[in-house]
Coordinates of N, CA and C in Angstrom, one line a residue:
Chain A
X1 N -2.0 -5.2 -21.0 CA -1.7 -4.3 -19.9 C -0.8 -5.1 -18.9
X2 N 0.5 -4.8 -18.8 CA 1.3 -5.5 -17.9 C 1.5 -4.7 -16.6
X3 N 0.9 -5.1 -15.5 CA 1.0 -4.4 -14.3 C 2.2 -4.9 -13.5
X4 N 2.2 -4.7 -12.2 CA 3.3 -5.2 -11.4 C 3.1 -6.7 -11.1
X5 N 4.1 -7.5 -11.3 CA 4.0 -8.9 -11.0 C 4.9 -9.3 -9.9
X6 N 4.5 -10.3 -9.2 CA 5.3 -10.8 -8.1 C 5.3 -12.4 -8.1
X7 N 6.5 -12.9 -7.7 CA 6.6 -14.3 -7.7 C 7.5 -14.8 -6.5
X8 N 7.1 -15.8 -5.8 CA 5.9 -16.6 -6.0 C 4.7 -15.9 -5.3
X9 N 3.5 -16.4 -5.5 CA 2.3 -15.8 -4.9 C 2.2 -16.3 -3.4
X10 N 2.6 -17.5 -3.2 CA 2.6 -18.0 -1.8 C 3.9 -18.7 -1.6
X11 N 4.3 -18.6 -0.3 CA 5.5 -19.4 0.1 C 5.4 -19.8 1.5
X12 N 5.5 -21.1 1.7 CA 5.5 -21.7 3.1 C 6.9 -22.2 3.3
X13 N 7.5 -21.8 4.4 CA 8.9 -22.2 4.8 C 9.0 -22.5 6.2
X14 N 10.0 -23.2 6.6 CA 10.2 -23.5 8.0 C 11.1 -22.4 8.6
X15 N 10.9 -22.2 9.9 CA 11.7 -21.2 10.6 C 13.2 -21.5 10.4
X16 N 14.0 -20.5 10.1 CA 15.4 -20.7 9.9 C 15.8 -20.8 8.5
X17 N 14.9 -21.0 7.6 CA 15.2 -21.1 6.2 C 15.3 -19.7 5.6
X18 N 16.0 -19.6 4.4 CA 16.1 -18.3 3.7 C 15.0 -18.4 2.5
X19 N 14.4 -17.2 2.3 CA 13.5 -17.1 1.2 C 13.8 -15.9 0.3
X20 N 13.5 -16.0 -0.9 CA 13.7 -14.8 -1.9 C 12.4 -14.6 -2.7
X21 N 12.0 -13.4 -2.8 CA 10.8 -13.0 -3.6 C 11.3 -12.1 -4.7
X22 N 10.5 -12.2 -5.8 CA 10.9 -11.3 -7.0 C 9.7 -10.4 -7.3
X23 N 10.0 -9.2 -7.8 CA 9.0 -8.3 -8.2 C 9.5 -7.7 -9.6
X24 N 8.5 -7.7 -10.5 CA 8.7 -7.1 -11.8 C 7.8 -5.9 -11.9
X25 N 8.4 -4.7 -12.0 CA 7.5 -3.5 -12.0 C 6.9 -3.2 -13.3
X26 N 6.1 -2.2 -13.4 CA 5.6 -1.7 -14.7 C 6.8 -1.2 -15.5
X27 N 6.9 -1.5 -16.7 CA 8.2 -1.4 -17.4 C 8.8 0.0 -17.4
X28 N 8.0 1.0 -17.6 CA 8.6 2.4 -17.7 C 8.8 3.0 -16.3
X29 N 8.4 2.3 -15.2 CA 8.6 2.9 -13.9 C 10.0 2.8 -13.4
X30 N 10.6 3.9 -12.9 CA 11.9 3.8 -12.4 C 12.0 3.7 -10.9
X31 N 10.8 3.9 -10.2 CA 10.8 3.7 -8.7 C 10.1 2.3 -8.4
X32 N 10.7 1.7 -7.4 CA 10.2 0.4 -7.0 C 10.2 0.4 -5.5
X33 N 9.1 -0.1 -4.9 CA 8.9 -0.1 -3.4 C 8.6 -1.5 -2.9
X34 N 9.0 -1.7 -1.7 CA 8.6 -2.9 -1.0 C 7.8 -2.5 0.3
X35 N 6.7 -3.2 0.5 CA 5.9 -3.0 1.7 C 5.6 -4.4 2.3
X36 N 5.3 -4.4 3.6 CA 4.8 -5.6 4.3 C 3.5 -5.3 4.9
X37 N 2.6 -6.3 4.8 CA 1.2 -6.1 5.3 C 0.9 -7.3 6.2
X38 N 0.5 -7.1 7.4 CA 0.0 -8.2 8.3 C -1.5 -8.1 8.3
X39 N -2.1 -9.2 8.8 CA -3.6 -9.3 8.8 C -4.2 -8.2 9.5
X40 N -5.2 -7.5 8.9 CA -5.9 -6.5 9.6 C -5.2 -5.2 9.7
X41 N -4.1 -5.0 9.0 CA -3.3 -3.8 9.1 C -3.1 -3.3 7.7
X42 N -2.7 -2.0 7.6 CA -2.3 -1.4 6.3 C -0.9 -1.8 6.0
X43 N -0.5 -1.7 4.7 CA 0.9 -1.9 4.4 C 1.9 -1.0 5.1
X44 N 3.0 -1.5 5.4 CA 4.1 -0.7 6.1 C 5.3 -0.7 5.1
X45 N 5.8 0.5 5.0 CA 7.0 0.7 4.1 C 8.2 -0.1 4.5
X46 N 8.9 -0.7 3.6 CA 10.2 -1.4 3.9 C 11.4 -0.7 3.3
X47 N 11.3 -0.5 1.9 CA 12.4 0.1 1.3 C 12.0 0.6 -0.1
X48 N 12.8 1.4 -0.8 CA 12.5 1.8 -2.1 C 13.7 2.0 -2.9
X49 N 13.6 1.8 -4.2 CA 14.7 2.0 -5.2 C 14.3 3.1 -6.2
X50 N 15.3 3.8 -6.6 CA 15.1 4.6 -7.9 C 16.2 4.1 -8.8
X51 N 15.7 3.5 -9.9 CA 16.6 2.7 -10.8 C 17.3 1.7 -9.9
X52 N 18.6 1.6 -10.0 CA 19.2 0.5 -9.2 C 19.6 0.9 -7.8
X53 N 19.5 2.2 -7.5 CA 19.9 2.7 -6.2 C 18.8 2.6 -5.1
X54 N 19.2 2.0 -4.0 CA 18.3 1.8 -2.9 C 18.4 3.1 -2.0
X55 N 17.4 3.9 -2.0 CA 17.4 5.3 -1.5 C 16.9 5.4 0.0
X56 N 16.1 4.4 0.4 CA 15.6 4.5 1.8 C 15.3 3.1 2.3
X57 N 15.6 2.9 3.6 CA 15.3 1.6 4.2 C 14.6 1.9 5.5
X58 N 13.5 1.2 5.8 CA 12.8 1.4 7.1 C 13.5 0.7 8.2
X59 N 13.2 1.1 9.4 CA 13.8 0.4 10.6 C 13.2 -1.0 10.7
X60 N 12.1 -1.2 10.0 CA 11.5 -2.6 10.0 C 12.4 -3.6 9.2
X61 N 13.3 -3.0 8.4 CA 14.1 -3.9 7.6 C 15.4 -4.3 8.4
X62 N 15.3 -5.4 9.1 CA 16.4 -5.8 10.0 C 17.5 -6.3 9.1
X63 N 18.6 -6.7 9.8 CA 19.8 -7.2 9.1 C 19.5 -8.5 8.3
X64 N 18.4 -9.1 8.7 CA 18.1 -10.4 8.0 C 17.5 -10.1 6.6
X65 N 17.1 -8.9 6.4 CA 16.4 -8.6 5.1 C 17.4 -7.9 4.2
X66 N 17.4 -8.2 2.9 CA 18.1 -7.5 1.9 C 17.4 -7.4 0.6
X67 N 17.4 -6.3 0.0 CA 16.7 -6.1 -1.2 C 17.7 -5.6 -2.3
X68 N 17.5 -6.0 -3.5 CA 18.4 -5.5 -4.6 C 17.5 -5.2 -5.8
X69 N 18.1 -4.4 -6.7 CA 17.5 -4.1 -8.0 C 18.6 -3.9 -8.9
X70 N 19.3 -5.0 -9.3 CA 20.6 -4.9 -9.9 C 20.7 -4.2 -11.2
X71 N 19.7 -4.2 -12.1 CA 19.8 -3.5 -13.4 C 18.7 -2.5 -13.5
X72 N 18.1 -2.1 -12.4 CA 17.1 -1.1 -12.4 C 15.8 -1.6 -13.0
X73 N 15.6 -2.9 -13.1 CA 14.4 -3.4 -13.6 C 13.7 -4.2 -12.5
X74 N 13.8 -5.5 -12.5 CA 13.2 -6.3 -11.4 C 13.9 -6.1 -10.1
X75 N 13.3 -6.6 -9.0 CA 13.9 -6.5 -7.7 C 13.7 -7.8 -7.0
X76 N 14.6 -8.1 -6.1 CA 14.4 -9.2 -5.2 C 14.5 -8.8 -3.7
X77 N 13.7 -9.5 -2.9 CA 13.7 -9.3 -1.5 C 14.1 -10.6 -0.8
X78 N 15.2 -10.7 -0.1 CA 15.6 -11.9 0.5 C 15.4 -11.8 2.0
X79 N 14.9 -12.8 2.7 CA 14.8 -12.9 4.1 C 15.7 -14.1 4.6
X80 N 16.7 -13.8 5.4 CA 17.5 -14.9 5.9 C 17.0 -15.3 7.3
X81 N 17.2 -16.6 7.5 CA 16.9 -17.2 8.9 C 15.5 -16.7 9.3
X82 N 14.5 -17.1 8.5 CA 13.2 -16.6 8.7 C 12.7 -16.9 10.1
X83 N 11.8 -16.1 10.7 CA 11.2 -16.2 12.0 C 9.7 -16.2 11.8
X84 N 9.0 -16.7 12.8 CA 7.5 -16.8 12.6 C 6.9 -15.4 12.5
X85 N 7.5 -14.4 13.1 CA 7.1 -13.0 13.0 C 7.2 -12.4 11.6
X86 N 8.0 -13.1 10.7 CA 8.1 -12.6 9.3 C 6.9 -13.0 8.5
X87 N 6.0 -13.8 9.0 CA 4.8 -14.2 8.2 C 3.9 -13.0 8.0
X88 N 3.7 -12.7 6.7 CA 3.0 -11.5 6.2 C 2.8 -11.6 4.7
X89 N 2.1 -10.6 4.2 CA 2.1 -10.4 2.8 C 3.1 -9.4 2.4
X90 N 4.0 -9.7 1.5 CA 5.0 -8.8 1.0 C 4.6 -8.2 -0.3
X91 N 4.4 -6.9 -0.4 CA 3.9 -6.2 -1.5 C 4.9 -5.4 -2.2
X92 N 4.9 -5.4 -3.5 CA 5.8 -4.6 -4.3 C 4.9 -3.6 -5.0
X93 N 5.4 -2.4 -5.2 CA 4.8 -1.3 -5.9 C 5.8 -0.6 -6.8
X94 N 5.3 0.1 -7.8 CA 6.2 0.9 -8.7 C 5.5 2.2 -9.1
X95 N 6.3 3.1 -9.5 CA 5.8 4.4 -9.9 C 6.9 5.1 -10.8
X96 N 6.5 6.2 -11.4 CA 7.4 7.1 -12.0 C 8.0 8.0 -10.9
X97 N 9.2 8.4 -11.0 CA 9.8 9.2 -10.0 C 9.1 10.5 -9.8
X98 N 8.5 11.0 -10.9 CA 7.8 12.3 -10.9 C 6.4 12.2 -10.5
X99 N 5.9 11.0 -10.2 CA 4.5 10.7 -9.8 C 4.5 9.7 -8.7
X100 N 5.1 10.0 -7.6 CA 5.2 9.1 -6.5 C 3.9 8.8 -5.9
X101 N 2.9 9.8 -6.1 CA 1.6 9.6 -5.6 C 0.8 8.6 -6.3
X102 N 1.3 8.1 -7.4 CA 0.6 7.0 -8.2 C 1.5 5.7 -8.1
X103 N 1.4 5.1 -7.0 CA 2.1 3.8 -6.8 C 1.1 2.7 -7.1
X104 N 1.6 1.8 -8.0 CA 0.7 0.7 -8.4 C 1.3 -0.6 -7.8
X105 N 0.4 -1.3 -7.1 CA 0.9 -2.5 -6.4 C 0.7 -3.8 -7.2
X106 N 1.6 -4.7 -6.9 CA 1.4 -6.1 -7.4 C 0.5 -6.9 -6.5
X107 N 0.3 -8.2 -6.8 CA -0.7 -9.0 -6.1 C -0.1 -9.5 -4.7
X108 N 1.2 -9.3 -4.5 CA 1.8 -9.7 -3.2 C 2.3 -11.1 -3.2
X109 N 3.2 -11.4 -2.3 CA 3.7 -12.7 -2.0 C 3.3 -13.0 -0.5
X110 N 2.5 -14.0 -0.3 CA 2.1 -14.4 1.1 C 3.1 -15.4 1.6
X111 N 3.8 -15.0 2.7 CA 4.8 -15.8 3.3 C 4.2 -16.4 4.6
X112 N 4.3 -17.7 4.8 CA 4.0 -18.3 6.0 C 5.2 -19.1 6.5
X113 N 5.6 -18.7 7.7 CA 6.8 -19.4 8.4 C 6.3 -20.3 9.5
X114 N 6.6 -21.6 9.3 CA 6.0 -22.6 10.3 C 7.1 -22.9 11.3
Chain B
X1 N 0.7 6.7 19.4 CA -0.4 7.0 18.5 C 0.1 6.9 17.0
X2 N -0.7 6.3 16.2 CA -0.3 6.1 14.8 C -0.5 7.5 14.1
X3 N 0.3 7.7 13.0 CA 0.3 8.9 12.2 C -1.1 9.0 11.5
X4 N -1.6 7.9 11.1 CA -2.9 7.8 10.3 C -3.8 6.9 11.0
X5 N -5.0 7.3 11.3 CA -6.0 6.5 12.0 C -7.2 6.3 11.1
X6 N -7.6 5.0 11.1 CA -8.8 4.7 10.2 C -9.6 3.7 11.0
X7 N -10.9 3.9 11.0 CA -11.8 3.0 11.7 C -11.8 1.6 10.9
X8 N -11.5 0.5 11.6 CA -11.3 -0.7 10.9 C -12.7 -1.3 10.4
X9 N -13.8 -0.8 11.0 CA -15.1 -1.4 10.7 C -15.2 -2.7 11.4
X10 N -15.9 -3.7 10.9 CA -16.5 -3.7 9.5 C -17.7 -2.8 9.4
X11 N -17.9 -2.3 8.2 CA -19.0 -1.5 7.8 C -19.9 -2.3 6.9
X12 N -21.2 -2.4 7.2 CA -22.1 -3.1 6.3 C -23.2 -2.2 5.9
X13 N -23.5 -2.1 4.6 CA -24.5 -1.2 4.1 C -25.4 -2.0 3.1
X14 N -26.6 -1.5 2.8 CA -27.4 -2.1 1.7 C -27.0 -1.6 0.4
X15 N -27.2 -2.3 -0.6 CA -26.9 -1.9 -2.0 C -27.6 -0.6 -2.3
X16 N -26.9 0.3 -2.9 CA -27.5 1.6 -3.3 C -27.2 2.7 -2.3
X17 N -26.7 2.3 -1.1 CA -26.5 3.3 0.0 C -25.2 4.2 -0.4
X18 N -25.2 5.4 0.3 CA -24.0 6.2 0.2 C -23.1 5.8 1.4
X19 N -21.8 5.6 1.0 CA -20.8 5.1 2.0 C -19.9 6.2 2.3
X20 N -19.5 6.4 3.5 CA -18.6 7.4 3.9 C -17.4 6.7 4.7
X21 N -16.2 6.8 4.2 CA -15.0 6.2 4.8 C -14.1 7.4 5.2
X22 N -13.5 7.3 6.4 CA -12.8 8.4 6.9 C -11.4 8.0 7.5
X23 N -10.5 9.0 7.4 CA -9.2 8.9 8.1 C -8.8 10.2 8.7
X24 N -8.2 10.1 9.8 CA -7.6 11.3 10.5 C -6.1 11.1 10.5
X25 N -5.3 12.2 10.5 CA -3.9 12.1 10.6 C -3.3 13.2 11.5
X26 N -2.1 12.9 11.9 CA -1.5 13.8 12.9 C -0.4 14.7 12.3
X27 N 0.2 14.3 11.2 CA 1.3 15.1 10.7 C 0.9 16.1 9.7
X28 N 0.9 17.3 10.0 CA 0.4 18.4 9.1 C 1.3 18.6 7.9
X29 N 2.4 17.9 7.8 CA 3.3 18.0 6.6 C 2.8 17.1 5.5
X30 N 1.9 16.2 5.7 CA 1.4 15.3 4.6 C 0.8 16.2 3.6
X31 N 1.1 15.9 2.3 CA 0.7 16.7 1.2 C -0.2 16.0 0.2
X32 N 0.0 14.7 0.0 CA -0.8 13.9 -0.9 C -1.6 12.9 -0.2
X33 N -2.8 12.7 -0.6 CA -3.7 11.7 0.0 C -4.3 10.8 -1.0
X34 N -4.2 9.5 -0.7 CA -4.6 8.5 -1.6 C -5.6 7.6 -1.0
X35 N -6.5 7.0 -1.8 CA -7.4 6.0 -1.4 C -7.1 4.7 -2.3
X36 N -7.0 3.6 -1.6 CA -6.8 2.3 -2.3 C -7.9 1.4 -1.9
X37 N -8.2 0.5 -2.8 CA -9.2 -0.6 -2.6 C -8.4 -1.9 -2.6
X38 N -8.7 -2.7 -1.7 CA -8.0 -4.0 -1.6 C -9.0 -5.1 -1.4
X39 N -9.2 -6.0 -2.4 CA -10.0 -7.2 -2.3 C -9.2 -8.2 -1.5
X40 N -9.9 -9.2 -1.0 CA -9.3 -10.2 -0.1 C -8.2 -10.9 -0.8
X41 N -7.0 -11.0 -0.2 CA -5.8 -11.7 -0.7 C -5.3 -11.1 -2.0
X42 N -5.6 -9.9 -2.3 CA -5.1 -9.2 -3.5 C -4.2 -8.0 -3.1
X43 N -3.5 -7.4 -4.0 CA -2.8 -6.2 -3.7 C -3.7 -5.0 -3.8
X44 N -3.3 -3.9 -3.1 CA -4.1 -2.7 -3.1 C -4.2 -2.1 -4.5
X45 N -5.4 -1.5 -4.8 CA -5.6 -0.9 -6.2 C -5.9 0.6 -5.9
X46 N -5.1 1.4 -6.6 CA -5.2 2.9 -6.4 C -6.6 3.3 -7.0
X47 N -7.4 4.0 -6.2 CA -8.6 4.6 -6.6 C -8.5 6.0 -7.0
X48 N -7.9 6.8 -6.1 CA -7.9 8.3 -6.3 C -6.7 8.8 -5.5
X49 N -6.2 10.0 -5.9 CA -5.3 10.7 -5.1 C -5.7 12.2 -5.2
X50 N -5.4 12.9 -4.1 CA -5.7 14.4 -4.1 C -4.5 15.1 -3.4
X51 N -4.4 16.3 -3.8 CA -3.3 17.1 -3.2 C -3.8 18.2 -2.3
X52 N -4.8 19.0 -2.8 CA -5.2 20.1 -2.0 C -6.5 19.8 -1.2
X53 N -6.8 20.7 -0.3 CA -8.1 20.6 0.4 C -9.2 20.8 -0.6
X54 N -10.3 20.2 -0.3 CA -11.5 20.3 -1.2 C -11.9 18.9 -1.7
X55 N -12.7 18.9 -2.7 CA -13.3 17.6 -3.2 C -12.7 17.3 -4.6
X56 N -12.6 16.0 -4.9 CA -12.3 15.4 -6.2 C -13.2 14.3 -6.5
X57 N -13.8 14.3 -7.7 CA -14.8 13.3 -8.0 C -14.3 12.5 -9.2
X58 N -14.7 11.2 -9.1 CA -14.4 10.3 -10.2 C -15.5 9.2 -10.2
X59 N -16.4 9.4 -11.1 CA -17.5 8.5 -11.2 C -18.3 8.5 -9.9
X60 N -18.5 7.3 -9.3 CA -19.3 7.2 -8.1 C -18.5 7.6 -6.8
X61 N -17.2 7.8 -7.0 CA -16.3 8.1 -5.9 C -16.0 9.6 -5.7
X62 N -16.0 10.1 -4.5 CA -15.6 11.5 -4.2 C -14.6 11.5 -3.1
X63 N -13.5 12.0 -3.3 CA -12.5 12.2 -2.2 C -12.5 13.6 -1.7
X64 N -12.5 13.7 -0.4 CA -12.5 15.0 0.3 C -11.4 15.2 1.2
X65 N -10.7 16.3 1.2 CA -9.6 16.6 2.1 C -9.9 17.9 2.9
X66 N -9.7 17.8 4.2 CA -9.8 19.0 5.0 C -8.5 19.1 5.8
X67 N -7.5 19.9 5.3 CA -6.2 19.9 5.9 C -6.3 20.6 7.3
X68 N -7.2 21.6 7.4 CA -7.3 22.3 8.7 C -7.7 21.4 9.8
X69 N -8.5 20.4 9.5 CA -8.9 19.4 10.5 C -8.1 18.1 10.5
X70 N -7.2 18.0 9.5 CA -6.4 16.8 9.3 C -7.4 15.6 9.2
X71 N -8.3 15.7 8.2 CA -9.3 14.7 8.1 C -9.6 14.5 6.6
X72 N -9.6 13.2 6.1 CA -10.0 13.0 4.8 C -11.1 11.9 4.7
X73 N -11.8 12.0 3.6 CA -13.0 11.1 3.5 C -13.1 10.6 2.0
X74 N -13.7 9.4 1.9 CA -14.0 8.9 0.6 C -15.5 8.5 0.6
X75 N -16.2 9.1 -0.3 CA -17.7 8.8 -0.4 C -17.9 7.9 -1.6
X76 N -18.7 6.9 -1.5 CA -19.1 6.0 -2.6 C -20.6 6.2 -2.7
X77 N -21.0 6.6 -3.9 CA -22.5 6.8 -4.2 C -23.0 5.5 -4.8
X78 N -24.3 5.2 -4.6 CA -24.9 4.0 -5.3 C -24.0 2.8 -5.1
X79 N -23.7 2.5 -3.9 CA -22.8 1.4 -3.6 C -23.3 0.0 -4.2
X80 N -22.4 -0.8 -4.7 CA -22.7 -2.0 -5.3 C -22.0 -3.2 -4.5
X81 N -22.5 -4.4 -4.6 CA -21.9 -5.5 -3.9 C -20.4 -5.7 -4.3
X82 N -20.1 -5.3 -5.6 CA -18.7 -5.4 -6.1 C -17.8 -4.4 -5.4
X83 N -18.4 -3.4 -4.6 CA -17.6 -2.5 -3.8 C -17.1 -3.1 -2.5
X84 N -17.6 -4.2 -2.2 CA -17.2 -4.9 -1.0 C -15.7 -5.2 -1.0
X85 N -15.0 -4.6 -0.1 CA -13.5 -4.7 -0.1 C -13.0 -4.0 1.2
X86 N -11.7 -3.9 1.3 CA -11.1 -3.1 2.4 C -10.6 -1.8 1.7
X87 N -10.9 -0.7 2.3 CA -10.5 0.6 1.7 C -9.4 1.2 2.6
X88 N -8.3 1.5 2.0 CA -7.1 2.0 2.7 C -6.9 3.4 2.3
X89 N -6.7 4.3 3.3 CA -6.2 5.6 3.0 C -4.7 5.6 3.2
X90 N -4.0 6.5 2.4 CA -2.6 6.6 2.5 C -2.2 8.0 2.2
X91 N -1.0 8.4 2.7 CA -0.6 9.8 2.5 C 0.9 9.8 2.6
X92 N 1.5 10.9 2.0 CA 2.9 11.1 2.1 C 3.4 12.5 1.9
X93 N 4.6 12.7 2.3 CA 5.2 14.1 2.2 C 6.1 14.0 0.9
X94 N 5.9 14.9 0.0 CA 6.5 14.8 -1.3 C 8.0 14.7 -1.3
X95 N 8.7 15.6 -0.6 CA 10.1 15.7 -0.6 C 10.8 14.8 0.4
X96 N 10.1 13.8 0.9 CA 10.7 12.8 1.8 C 10.6 11.4 1.3
X97 N 10.9 11.3 0.0 CA 10.9 10.0 -0.6 C 9.6 9.5 -1.0
X98 N 9.5 8.2 -1.2 CA 8.2 7.7 -1.7 C 7.4 6.9 -0.7
X99 N 7.7 7.0 0.5 CA 7.1 6.2 1.6 C 5.7 6.6 1.8
X100 N 4.8 5.7 1.5 CA 3.4 5.9 1.8 C 3.1 5.5 3.2
X101 N 2.3 6.3 4.0 CA 1.9 5.9 5.3 C 0.4 5.5 5.2
X102 N 0.1 4.3 5.5 CA -1.3 3.8 5.4 C -2.0 3.8 6.7
X103 N -3.3 4.0 6.6 CA -4.2 3.7 7.7 C -4.4 2.2 7.8
X104 N -5.2 1.8 8.8 CA -5.4 0.3 9.0 C -6.3 -0.3 8.0
X105 N -7.1 0.5 7.3 CA -8.1 -0.1 6.4 C -9.4 -0.2 7.0
X106 N -10.5 0.1 6.3 CA -11.9 -0.2 6.7 C -12.5 -1.2 5.8
X107 N -13.0 -2.3 6.4 CA -13.6 -3.4 5.7 C -15.1 -3.0 5.4
X108 N -15.5 -3.0 4.1 CA -16.8 -2.6 3.7 C -17.5 -3.8 3.1
X109 N -18.8 -4.0 3.5 CA -19.6 -5.1 2.9 C -20.9 -4.4 2.4
X110 N -21.2 -4.6 1.1 CA -22.4 -4.0 0.5 C -23.3 -5.2 0.2
X111 N -24.4 -5.2 0.9 CA -25.4 -6.4 0.8 C -26.4 -6.1 -0.3
X112 N -26.6 -7.2 -1.1 CA -27.6 -7.0 -2.2 C -29.0 -6.8 -1.6

């Protein structure tokens, strides 16, 4: 059973550095989502893709954030010039386009910006 | 005011108790309602989803939706220590993309 995988699981970086996270969705899922979760809060939506097309971006996704899904399979989320406020758990989820109510999450990447 | 409100707890119950977890929401356009379970430092795990008002049962779990009151609940019967986790409600509007709106999460502890 191959669920959603994310890499790395943990990332510690210094303020100002760039970081990139990877998400591999469930293989037959054509929708892929990114969320961010801070301590004691529920996940907040960042962006989502259907195949390779990025269809929606949240206002939370500042210009320093960019996400790609180049071949409609895995996705990357890059944060440029990291700030301490970027410290959070970055979660990836996937679903079928016709079953958006069944989003399956990966284990997340925990980012700490020092 | 947040679109989805959830009491953060923590909620502590003895093993075998019936647990009631609740969320309220303000946007009457929400159509689908989900419950996720999240263990510490793990990703959320989908437990159940419902569409209409009423009850949906899956094993020890029952999800209840009351659209007229904008109130949803998750009941856990015969709670076990392994149920100790944070429970997140989530909801969305079907024709507005795939963005889930989550509650804050309720931390549950089931004591042996």
